[in-house]
mmCIF file of C-alpha atoms in Angstrom:
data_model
loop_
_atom_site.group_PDB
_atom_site.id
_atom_site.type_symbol
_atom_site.label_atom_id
_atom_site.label_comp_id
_atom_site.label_asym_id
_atom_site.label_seq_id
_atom_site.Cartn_x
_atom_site.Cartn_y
_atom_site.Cartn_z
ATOM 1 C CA UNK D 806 67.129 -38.637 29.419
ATOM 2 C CA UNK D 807 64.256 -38.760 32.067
ATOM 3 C CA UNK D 808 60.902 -37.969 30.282
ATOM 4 C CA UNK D 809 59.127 -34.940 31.794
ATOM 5 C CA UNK D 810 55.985 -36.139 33.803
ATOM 6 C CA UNK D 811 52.627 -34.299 32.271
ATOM 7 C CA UNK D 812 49.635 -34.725 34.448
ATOM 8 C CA UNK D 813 46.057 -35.474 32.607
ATOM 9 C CA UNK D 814 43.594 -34.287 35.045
ATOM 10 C CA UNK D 815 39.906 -34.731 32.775
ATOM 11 C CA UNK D 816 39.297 -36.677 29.729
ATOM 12 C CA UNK D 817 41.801 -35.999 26.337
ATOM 13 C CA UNK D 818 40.632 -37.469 22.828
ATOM 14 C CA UNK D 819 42.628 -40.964 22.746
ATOM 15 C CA UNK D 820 44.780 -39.833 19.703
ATOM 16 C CA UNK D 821 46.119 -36.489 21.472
ATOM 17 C CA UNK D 822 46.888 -38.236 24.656
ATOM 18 C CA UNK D 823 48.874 -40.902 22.904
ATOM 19 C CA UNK D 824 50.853 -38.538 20.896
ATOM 20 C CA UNK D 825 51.475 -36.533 23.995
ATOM 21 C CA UNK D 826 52.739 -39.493 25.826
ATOM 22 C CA UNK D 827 55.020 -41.325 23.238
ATOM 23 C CA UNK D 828 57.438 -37.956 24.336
ATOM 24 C CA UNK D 829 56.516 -37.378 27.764
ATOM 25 C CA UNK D 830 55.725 -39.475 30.915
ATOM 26 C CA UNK D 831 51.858 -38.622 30.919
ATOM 27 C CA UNK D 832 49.666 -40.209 33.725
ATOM 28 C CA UNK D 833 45.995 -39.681 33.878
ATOM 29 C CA UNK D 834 44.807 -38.638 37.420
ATOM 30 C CA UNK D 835 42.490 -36.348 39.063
ATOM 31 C CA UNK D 836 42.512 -33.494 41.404
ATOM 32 C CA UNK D 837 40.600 -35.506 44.136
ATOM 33 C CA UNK D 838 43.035 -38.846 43.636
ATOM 34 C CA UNK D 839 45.102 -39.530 46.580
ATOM 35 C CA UNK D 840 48.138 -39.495 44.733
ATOM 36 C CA UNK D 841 47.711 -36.279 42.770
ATOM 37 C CA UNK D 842 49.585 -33.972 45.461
ATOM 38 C CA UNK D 843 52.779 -36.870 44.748
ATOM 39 C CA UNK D 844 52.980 -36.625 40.918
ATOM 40 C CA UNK D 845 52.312 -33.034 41.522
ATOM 41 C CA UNK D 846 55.477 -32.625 43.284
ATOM 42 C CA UNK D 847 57.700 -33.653 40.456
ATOM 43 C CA UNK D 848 55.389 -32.882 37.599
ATOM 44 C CA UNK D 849 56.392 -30.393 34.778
ATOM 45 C CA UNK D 850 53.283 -30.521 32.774
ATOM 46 C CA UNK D 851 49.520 -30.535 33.705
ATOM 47 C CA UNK D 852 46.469 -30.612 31.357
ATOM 48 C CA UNK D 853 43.060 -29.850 32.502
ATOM 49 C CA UNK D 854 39.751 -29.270 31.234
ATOM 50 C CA UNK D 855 36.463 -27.676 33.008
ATOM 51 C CA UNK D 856 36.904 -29.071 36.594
ATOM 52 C CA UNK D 857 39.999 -28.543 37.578
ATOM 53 C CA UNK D 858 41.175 -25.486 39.475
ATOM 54 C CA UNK D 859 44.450 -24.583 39.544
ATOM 55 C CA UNK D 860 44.960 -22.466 42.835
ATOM 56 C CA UNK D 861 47.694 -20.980 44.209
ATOM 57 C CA UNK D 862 47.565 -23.948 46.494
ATOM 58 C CA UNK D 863 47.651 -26.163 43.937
ATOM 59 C CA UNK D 864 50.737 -24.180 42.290
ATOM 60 C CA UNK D 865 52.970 -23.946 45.744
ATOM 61 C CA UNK D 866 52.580 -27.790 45.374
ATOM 62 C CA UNK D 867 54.105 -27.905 42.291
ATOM 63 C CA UNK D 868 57.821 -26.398 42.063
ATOM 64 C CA UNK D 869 58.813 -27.939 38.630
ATOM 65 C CA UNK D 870 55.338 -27.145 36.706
ATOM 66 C CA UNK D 871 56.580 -25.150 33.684
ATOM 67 C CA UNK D 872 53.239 -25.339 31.856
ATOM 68 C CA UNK D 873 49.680 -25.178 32.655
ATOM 69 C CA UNK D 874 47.068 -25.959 29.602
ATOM 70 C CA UNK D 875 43.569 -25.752 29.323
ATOM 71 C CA UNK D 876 42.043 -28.196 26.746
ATOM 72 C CA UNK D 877 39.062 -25.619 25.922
ATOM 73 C CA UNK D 878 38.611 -21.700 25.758
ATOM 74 C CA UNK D 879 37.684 -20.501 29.143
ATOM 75 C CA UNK D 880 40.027 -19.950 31.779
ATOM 76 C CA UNK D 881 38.193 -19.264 34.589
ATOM 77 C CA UNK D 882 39.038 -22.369 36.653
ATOM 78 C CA UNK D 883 42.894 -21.547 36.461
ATOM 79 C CA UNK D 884 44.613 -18.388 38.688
ATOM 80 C CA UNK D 885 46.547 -16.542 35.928
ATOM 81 C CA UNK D 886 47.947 -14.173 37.818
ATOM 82 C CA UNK D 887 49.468 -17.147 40.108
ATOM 83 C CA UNK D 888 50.805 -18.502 37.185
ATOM 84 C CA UNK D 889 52.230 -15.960 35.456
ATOM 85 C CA UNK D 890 54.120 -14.746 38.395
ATOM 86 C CA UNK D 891 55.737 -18.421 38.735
ATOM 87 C CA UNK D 892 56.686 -17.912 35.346
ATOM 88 C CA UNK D 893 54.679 -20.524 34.460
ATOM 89 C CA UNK D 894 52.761 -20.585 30.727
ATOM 90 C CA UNK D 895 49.083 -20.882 30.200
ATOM 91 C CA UNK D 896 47.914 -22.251 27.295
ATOM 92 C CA UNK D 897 44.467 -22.510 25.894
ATOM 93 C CA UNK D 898 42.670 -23.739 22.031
ATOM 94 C CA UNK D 899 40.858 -20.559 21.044
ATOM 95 C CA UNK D 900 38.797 -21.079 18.136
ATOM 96 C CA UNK D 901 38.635 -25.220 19.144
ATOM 97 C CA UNK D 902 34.444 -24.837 19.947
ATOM 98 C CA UNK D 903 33.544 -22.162 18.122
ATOM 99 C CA UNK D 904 31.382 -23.990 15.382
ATOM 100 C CA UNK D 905 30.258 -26.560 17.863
ATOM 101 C CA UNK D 906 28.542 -23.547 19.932
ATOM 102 C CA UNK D 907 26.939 -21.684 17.115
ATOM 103 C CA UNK D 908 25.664 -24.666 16.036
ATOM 104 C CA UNK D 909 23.917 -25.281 19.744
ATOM 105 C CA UNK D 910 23.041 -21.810 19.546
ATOM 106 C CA UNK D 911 21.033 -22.154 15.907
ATOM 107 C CA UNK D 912 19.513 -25.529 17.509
ATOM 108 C CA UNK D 913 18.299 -24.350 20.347
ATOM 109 C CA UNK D 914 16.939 -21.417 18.486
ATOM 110 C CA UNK D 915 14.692 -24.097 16.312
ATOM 111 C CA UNK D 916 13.747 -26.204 19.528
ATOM 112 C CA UNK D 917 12.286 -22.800 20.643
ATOM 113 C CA UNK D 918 10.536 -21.879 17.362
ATOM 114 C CA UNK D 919 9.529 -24.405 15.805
ATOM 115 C CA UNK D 920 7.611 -26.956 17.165
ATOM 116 C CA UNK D 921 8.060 -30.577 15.701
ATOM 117 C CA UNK D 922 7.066 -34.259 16.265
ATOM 118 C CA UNK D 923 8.113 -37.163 13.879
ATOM 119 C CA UNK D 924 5.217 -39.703 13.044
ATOM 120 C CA UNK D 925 5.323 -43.404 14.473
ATOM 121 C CA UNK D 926 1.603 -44.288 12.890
ATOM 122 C CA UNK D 927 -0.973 -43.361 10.658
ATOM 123 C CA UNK D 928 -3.122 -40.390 11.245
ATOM 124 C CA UNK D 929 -6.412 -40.154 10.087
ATOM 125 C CA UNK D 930 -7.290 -37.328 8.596
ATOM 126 C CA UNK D 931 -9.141 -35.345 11.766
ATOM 127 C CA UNK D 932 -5.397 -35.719 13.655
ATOM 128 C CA UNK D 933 -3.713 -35.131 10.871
ATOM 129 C CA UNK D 934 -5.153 -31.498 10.068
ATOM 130 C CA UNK D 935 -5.073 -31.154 14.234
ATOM 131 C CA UNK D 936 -1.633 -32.279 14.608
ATOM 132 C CA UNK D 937 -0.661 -29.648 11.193
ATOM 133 C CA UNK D 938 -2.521 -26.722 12.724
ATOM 134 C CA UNK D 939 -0.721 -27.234 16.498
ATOM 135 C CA UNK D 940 2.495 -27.185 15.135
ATOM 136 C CA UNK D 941 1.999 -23.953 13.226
ATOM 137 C CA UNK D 942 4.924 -22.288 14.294
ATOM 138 C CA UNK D 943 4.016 -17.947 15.358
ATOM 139 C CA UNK D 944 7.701 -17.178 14.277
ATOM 140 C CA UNK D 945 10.200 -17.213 11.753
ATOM 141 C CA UNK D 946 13.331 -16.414 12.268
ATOM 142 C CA UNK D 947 13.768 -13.280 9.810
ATOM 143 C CA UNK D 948 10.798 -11.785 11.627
ATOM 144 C CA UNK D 949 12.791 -11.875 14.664
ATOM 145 C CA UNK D 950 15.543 -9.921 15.697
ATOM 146 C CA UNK D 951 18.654 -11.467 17.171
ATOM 147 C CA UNK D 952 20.570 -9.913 20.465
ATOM 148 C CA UNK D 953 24.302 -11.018 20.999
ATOM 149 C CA UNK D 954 25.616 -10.193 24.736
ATOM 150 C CA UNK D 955 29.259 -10.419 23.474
ATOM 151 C CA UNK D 956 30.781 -9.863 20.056
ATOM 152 C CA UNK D 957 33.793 -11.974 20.391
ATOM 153 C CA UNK D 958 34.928 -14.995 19.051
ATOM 154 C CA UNK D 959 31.600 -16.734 19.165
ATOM 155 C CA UNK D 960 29.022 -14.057 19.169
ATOM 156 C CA UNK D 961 30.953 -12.879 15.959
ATOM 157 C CA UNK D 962 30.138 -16.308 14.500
ATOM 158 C CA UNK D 963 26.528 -16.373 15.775
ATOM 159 C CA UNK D 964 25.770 -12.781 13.998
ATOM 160 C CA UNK D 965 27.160 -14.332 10.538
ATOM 161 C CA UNK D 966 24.847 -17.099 10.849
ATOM 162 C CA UNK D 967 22.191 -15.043 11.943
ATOM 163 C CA UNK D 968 22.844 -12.791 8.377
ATOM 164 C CA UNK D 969 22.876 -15.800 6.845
ATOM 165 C CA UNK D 970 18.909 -16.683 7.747
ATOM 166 C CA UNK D 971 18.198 -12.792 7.231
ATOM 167 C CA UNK D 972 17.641 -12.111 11.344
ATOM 168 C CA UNK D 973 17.912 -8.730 12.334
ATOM 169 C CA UNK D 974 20.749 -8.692 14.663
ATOM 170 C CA UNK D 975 21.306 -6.321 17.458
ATOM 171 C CA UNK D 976 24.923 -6.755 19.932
ATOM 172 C CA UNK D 977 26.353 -5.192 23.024
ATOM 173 C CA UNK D 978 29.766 -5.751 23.537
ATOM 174 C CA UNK D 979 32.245 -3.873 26.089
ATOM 175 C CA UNK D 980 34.729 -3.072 23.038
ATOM 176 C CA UNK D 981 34.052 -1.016 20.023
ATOM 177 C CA UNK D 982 33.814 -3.796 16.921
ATOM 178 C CA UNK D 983 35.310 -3.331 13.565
ATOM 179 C CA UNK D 984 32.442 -2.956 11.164
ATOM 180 C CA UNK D 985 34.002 -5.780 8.979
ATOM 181 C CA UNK D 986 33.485 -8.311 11.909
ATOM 182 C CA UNK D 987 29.877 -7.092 13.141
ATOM 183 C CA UNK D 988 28.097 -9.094 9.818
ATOM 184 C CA UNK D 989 25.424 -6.484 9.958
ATOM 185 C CA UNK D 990 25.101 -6.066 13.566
ATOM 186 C CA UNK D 991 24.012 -3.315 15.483
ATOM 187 C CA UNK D 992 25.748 -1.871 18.475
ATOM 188 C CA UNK D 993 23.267 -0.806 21.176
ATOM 189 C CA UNK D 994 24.077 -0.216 24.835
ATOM 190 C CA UNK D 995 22.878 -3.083 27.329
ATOM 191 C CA UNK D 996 19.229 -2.289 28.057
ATOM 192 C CA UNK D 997 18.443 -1.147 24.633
ATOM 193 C CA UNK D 998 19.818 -4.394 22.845
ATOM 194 C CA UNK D 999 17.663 -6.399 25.392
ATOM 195 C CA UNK D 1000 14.749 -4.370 25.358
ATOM 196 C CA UNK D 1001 14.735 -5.205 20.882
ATOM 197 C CA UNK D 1002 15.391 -8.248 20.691
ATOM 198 C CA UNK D 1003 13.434 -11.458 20.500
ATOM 199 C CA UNK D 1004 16.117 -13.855 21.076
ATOM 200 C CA UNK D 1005 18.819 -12.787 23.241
ATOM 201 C CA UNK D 1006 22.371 -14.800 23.531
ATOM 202 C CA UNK D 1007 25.169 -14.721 26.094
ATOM 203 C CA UNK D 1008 28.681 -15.102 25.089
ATOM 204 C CA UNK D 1009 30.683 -13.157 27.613
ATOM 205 C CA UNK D 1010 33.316 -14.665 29.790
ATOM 206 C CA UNK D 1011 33.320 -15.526 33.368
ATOM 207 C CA UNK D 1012 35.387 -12.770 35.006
ATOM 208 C CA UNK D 1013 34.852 -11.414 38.203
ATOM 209 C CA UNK D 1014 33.639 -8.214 36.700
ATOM 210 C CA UNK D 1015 30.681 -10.429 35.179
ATOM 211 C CA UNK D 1016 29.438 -12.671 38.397
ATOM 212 C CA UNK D 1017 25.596 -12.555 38.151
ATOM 213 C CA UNK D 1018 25.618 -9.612 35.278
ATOM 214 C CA UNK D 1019 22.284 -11.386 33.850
ATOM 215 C CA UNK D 1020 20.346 -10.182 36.751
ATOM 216 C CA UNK D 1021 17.074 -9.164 37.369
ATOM 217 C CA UNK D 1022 17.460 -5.522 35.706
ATOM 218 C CA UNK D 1023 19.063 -7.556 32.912
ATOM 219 C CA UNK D 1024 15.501 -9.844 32.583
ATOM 220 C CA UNK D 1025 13.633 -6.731 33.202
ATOM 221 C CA UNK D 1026 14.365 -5.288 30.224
ATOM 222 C CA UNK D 1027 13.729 -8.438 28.128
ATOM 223 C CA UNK D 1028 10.584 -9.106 26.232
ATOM 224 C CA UNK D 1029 7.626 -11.118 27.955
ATOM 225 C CA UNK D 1030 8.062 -13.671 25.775
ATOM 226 C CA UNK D 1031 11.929 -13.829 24.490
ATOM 227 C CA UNK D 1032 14.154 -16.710 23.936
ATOM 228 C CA UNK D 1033 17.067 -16.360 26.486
ATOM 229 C CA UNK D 1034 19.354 -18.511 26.171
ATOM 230 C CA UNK D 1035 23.199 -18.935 27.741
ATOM 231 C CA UNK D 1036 25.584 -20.706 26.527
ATOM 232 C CA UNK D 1037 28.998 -18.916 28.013
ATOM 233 C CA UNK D 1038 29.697 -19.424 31.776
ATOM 234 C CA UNK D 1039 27.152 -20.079 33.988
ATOM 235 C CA UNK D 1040 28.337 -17.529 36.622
ATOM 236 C CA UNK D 1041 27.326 -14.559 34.283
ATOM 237 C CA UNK D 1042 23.528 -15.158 34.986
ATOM 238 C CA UNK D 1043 21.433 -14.830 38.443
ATOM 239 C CA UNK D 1044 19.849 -18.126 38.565
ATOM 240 C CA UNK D 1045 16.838 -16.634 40.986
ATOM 241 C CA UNK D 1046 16.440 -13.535 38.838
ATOM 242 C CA UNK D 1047 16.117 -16.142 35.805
ATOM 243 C CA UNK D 1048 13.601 -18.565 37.595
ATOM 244 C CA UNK D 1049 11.084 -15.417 38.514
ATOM 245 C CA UNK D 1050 11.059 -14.001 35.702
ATOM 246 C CA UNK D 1051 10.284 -17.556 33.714
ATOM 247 C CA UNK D 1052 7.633 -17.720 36.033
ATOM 248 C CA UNK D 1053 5.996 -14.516 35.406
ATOM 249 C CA UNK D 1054 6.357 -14.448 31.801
ATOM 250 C CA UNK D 1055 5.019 -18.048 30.791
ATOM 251 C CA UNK D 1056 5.594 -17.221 27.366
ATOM 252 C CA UNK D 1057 9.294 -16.880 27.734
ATOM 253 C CA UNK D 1058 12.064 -19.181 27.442
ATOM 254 C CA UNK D 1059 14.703 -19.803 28.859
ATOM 255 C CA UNK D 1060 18.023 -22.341 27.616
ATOM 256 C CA UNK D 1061 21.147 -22.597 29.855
ATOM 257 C CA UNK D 1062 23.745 -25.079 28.694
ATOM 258 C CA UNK D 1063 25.895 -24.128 31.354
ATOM 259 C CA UNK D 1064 25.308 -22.765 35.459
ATOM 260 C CA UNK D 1065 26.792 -22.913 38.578
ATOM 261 C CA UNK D 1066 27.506 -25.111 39.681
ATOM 262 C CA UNK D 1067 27.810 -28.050 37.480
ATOM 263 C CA UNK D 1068 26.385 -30.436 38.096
ATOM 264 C CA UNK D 1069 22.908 -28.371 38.568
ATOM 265 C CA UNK D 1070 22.090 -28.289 42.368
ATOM 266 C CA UNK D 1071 19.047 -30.184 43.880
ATOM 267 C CA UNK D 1072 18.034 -27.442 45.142
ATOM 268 C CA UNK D 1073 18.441 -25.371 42.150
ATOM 269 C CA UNK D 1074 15.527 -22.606 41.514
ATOM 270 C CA UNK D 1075 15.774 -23.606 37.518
ATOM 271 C CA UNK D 1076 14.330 -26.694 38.320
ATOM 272 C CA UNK D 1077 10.764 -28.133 37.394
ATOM 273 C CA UNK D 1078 10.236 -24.369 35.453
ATOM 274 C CA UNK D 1079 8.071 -25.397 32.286
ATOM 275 C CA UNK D 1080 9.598 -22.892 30.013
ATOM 276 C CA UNK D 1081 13.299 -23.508 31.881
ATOM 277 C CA UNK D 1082 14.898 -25.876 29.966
ATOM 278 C CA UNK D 1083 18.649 -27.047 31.132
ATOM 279 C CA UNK D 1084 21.418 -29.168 28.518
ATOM 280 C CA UNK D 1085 24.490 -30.672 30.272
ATOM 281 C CA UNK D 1086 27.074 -28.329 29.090
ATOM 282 C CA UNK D 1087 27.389 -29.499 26.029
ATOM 283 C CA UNK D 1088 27.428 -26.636 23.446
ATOM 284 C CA UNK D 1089 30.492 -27.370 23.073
ATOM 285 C CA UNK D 1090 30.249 -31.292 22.788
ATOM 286 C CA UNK D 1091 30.832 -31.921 19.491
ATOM 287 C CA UNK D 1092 33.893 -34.859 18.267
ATOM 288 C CA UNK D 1093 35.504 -32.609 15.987
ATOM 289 C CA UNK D 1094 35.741 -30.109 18.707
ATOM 290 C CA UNK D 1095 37.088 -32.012 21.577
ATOM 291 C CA UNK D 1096 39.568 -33.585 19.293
ATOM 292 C CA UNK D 1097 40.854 -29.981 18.935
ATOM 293 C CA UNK D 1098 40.413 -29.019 21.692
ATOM 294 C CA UNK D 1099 42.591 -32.465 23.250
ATOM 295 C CA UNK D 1100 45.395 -30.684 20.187
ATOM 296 C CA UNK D 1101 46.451 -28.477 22.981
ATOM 297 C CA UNK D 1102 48.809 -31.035 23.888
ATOM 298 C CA UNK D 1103 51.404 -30.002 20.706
ATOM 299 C CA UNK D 1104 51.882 -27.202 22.474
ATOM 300 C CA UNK D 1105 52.545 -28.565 26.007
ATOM 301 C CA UNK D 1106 55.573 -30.220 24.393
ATOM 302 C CA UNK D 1107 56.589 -26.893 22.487
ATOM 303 C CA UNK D 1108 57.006 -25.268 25.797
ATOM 304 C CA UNK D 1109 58.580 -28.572 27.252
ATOM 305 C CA UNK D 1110 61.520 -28.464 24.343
ATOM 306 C CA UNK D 1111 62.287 -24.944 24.384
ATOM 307 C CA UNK D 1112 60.247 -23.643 21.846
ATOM 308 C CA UNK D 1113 57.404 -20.853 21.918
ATOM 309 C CA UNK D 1114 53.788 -22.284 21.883
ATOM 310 C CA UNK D 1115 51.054 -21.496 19.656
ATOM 311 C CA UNK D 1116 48.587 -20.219 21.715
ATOM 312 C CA UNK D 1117 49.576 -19.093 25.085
ATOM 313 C CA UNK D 1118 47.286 -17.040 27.210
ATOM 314 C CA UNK D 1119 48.957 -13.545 28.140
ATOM 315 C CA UNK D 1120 48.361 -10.624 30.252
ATOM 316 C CA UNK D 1121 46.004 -8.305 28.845
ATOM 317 C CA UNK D 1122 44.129 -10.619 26.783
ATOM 318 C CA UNK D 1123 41.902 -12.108 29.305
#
């Protein structure tokens, strides 16, 4: 029997993408490749990552595609709606990052807090009391109190932690959250949340509704010298309203692993801000996580022989 052709679009862990193709005809190509709208003809399978957006274009180009995966959590780069009415299945890994993004959450939290250098030479003892009493850090992190801009998956994860290290923790979220999965948090409408805490985190999803929700009401209501930081989907925050008011509160912060769009623009307004500090989207960027995440493959092949995948994305829960 002819293999079904599966179409690789980003990077896969090696050990995913080998298992994948020992039962399917995989081929590695990218959206911009000349002969991507070929093997898109006759393809039955295609895997993508962050950069790849499936359009309805794309999908009128493709009458055999049966399955459509994303090797991450987000889904913003793939028409749903388009796809579902093809009858065509969406898969995702929820739960693949989550530990990965805490984790950058927590660091970047300490980067912000705690001021650090590591020794190369001898101090005598004048630089060694200076060097002690400049790196006295104003906070700790039970004095401060913790604001989650959605409880879901991740911000769930982010308020255990944050128990964990005795933080105050205030969240606003969109849905009502089961006591037994707040960890101590505090529901608090939008303002309010931002207007208490000390160290406010994003973890809300990129849908339409959301475009630019971190605006400049949003920073208005912030501290003059919180810790923002964003680590969801860089559409959610107003990259102006961000870069004013980091400029007239010096004493904020500001840390955004992800924007729009990726790569960061020359002519970006986040740029050359002393208390702006960008990562490379990598929150997520961890080798256990990508490894799951590159796991979505099992269940390209479950829908491929029949059988009813693991994690598909549905109507309703997006």
């Amino acid at each position: 029997m002819t293999k079904p052709l599966v179409i690789q679009t980003e990077d896969l862990d090696a050990e995913p993408a080998a298992w994948l193709a020992e039962r399917c005809e995989l081929v590695r190509c990218g959206q911009d490749e000349p002969e991507f709208g070929s093997l898109l003809a006759r393809a039955s399978g295609l895997v993508v990552r962050t950069y790849t957006l499936v359009t309805p274009e794309l999908l009128a180009s493709a009458p055999d595609l049966r399955v459509v995966a994303r090797a991450g959590v987000g889904v913003d780069n793939i028409d749903l709606e388009s796809c579902w009415a093809r009858g065509i299945v969406v898969l995702s890994t929820p739960g693949a990052n989550t530990r990965a993004v805490v984790e950058y959450v927590f660091a970047a939290i300490f980067d912000a807090l705690r001021p650090r250098v590591y020794l190369h030479e001898a101090l005598d003892q004048s630089r060694w009391n200076a060097t002690r009493k400049s790196l006295e850090a104003p906070r700790q992190l039970a004095d401060c109190t913790l604001g989650i801009w959605g409880m879901g998956r991740i911000g769930s994860q982010v308020a255990r932690a944050a128990a964990a290290l005795d933080m105050p923790v205030v969240y606003h979220d969109l849905r009502e959250i089961d006591a037994a999965l707040r960890f101590g948090a505090e529901p608090l409408d939008r303002d309010a949340m931002l207007a208490r805490a000390d160290i406010v985190t994003v973890h809300i999803d990129g849908r339409k509704t959301n475009y630019r929700v971190v605006d400049a009401g949003a920073f208005g209501s912030m501290k003059p010298d919180v810790v923002f930081i964003n680590s969801s989907r860089g559409v959610v925050v107003d990259p102006v309203a961000c870069a004013e008011f980091c400029v007239d509160h010096p004493e904020a912060t500001a840390i955004l692993d992800v924007h729009d769009p990726e790569p960061v623009a020359e002519t970006s307004p986040l740029l050359e801000i002393a208390n702006v500090h960008l990562s490379p989207h990598i929150a997520g960027g961890t080798r256990a996580a990508k490894l799951e995440m590159s796991w979505v493959v099992r269940d390209v092949w479950r829908v491929l022989s029949g059988e009813a995948p693991e994690h598909p994305v549905l109507p309703g829960t997006v």
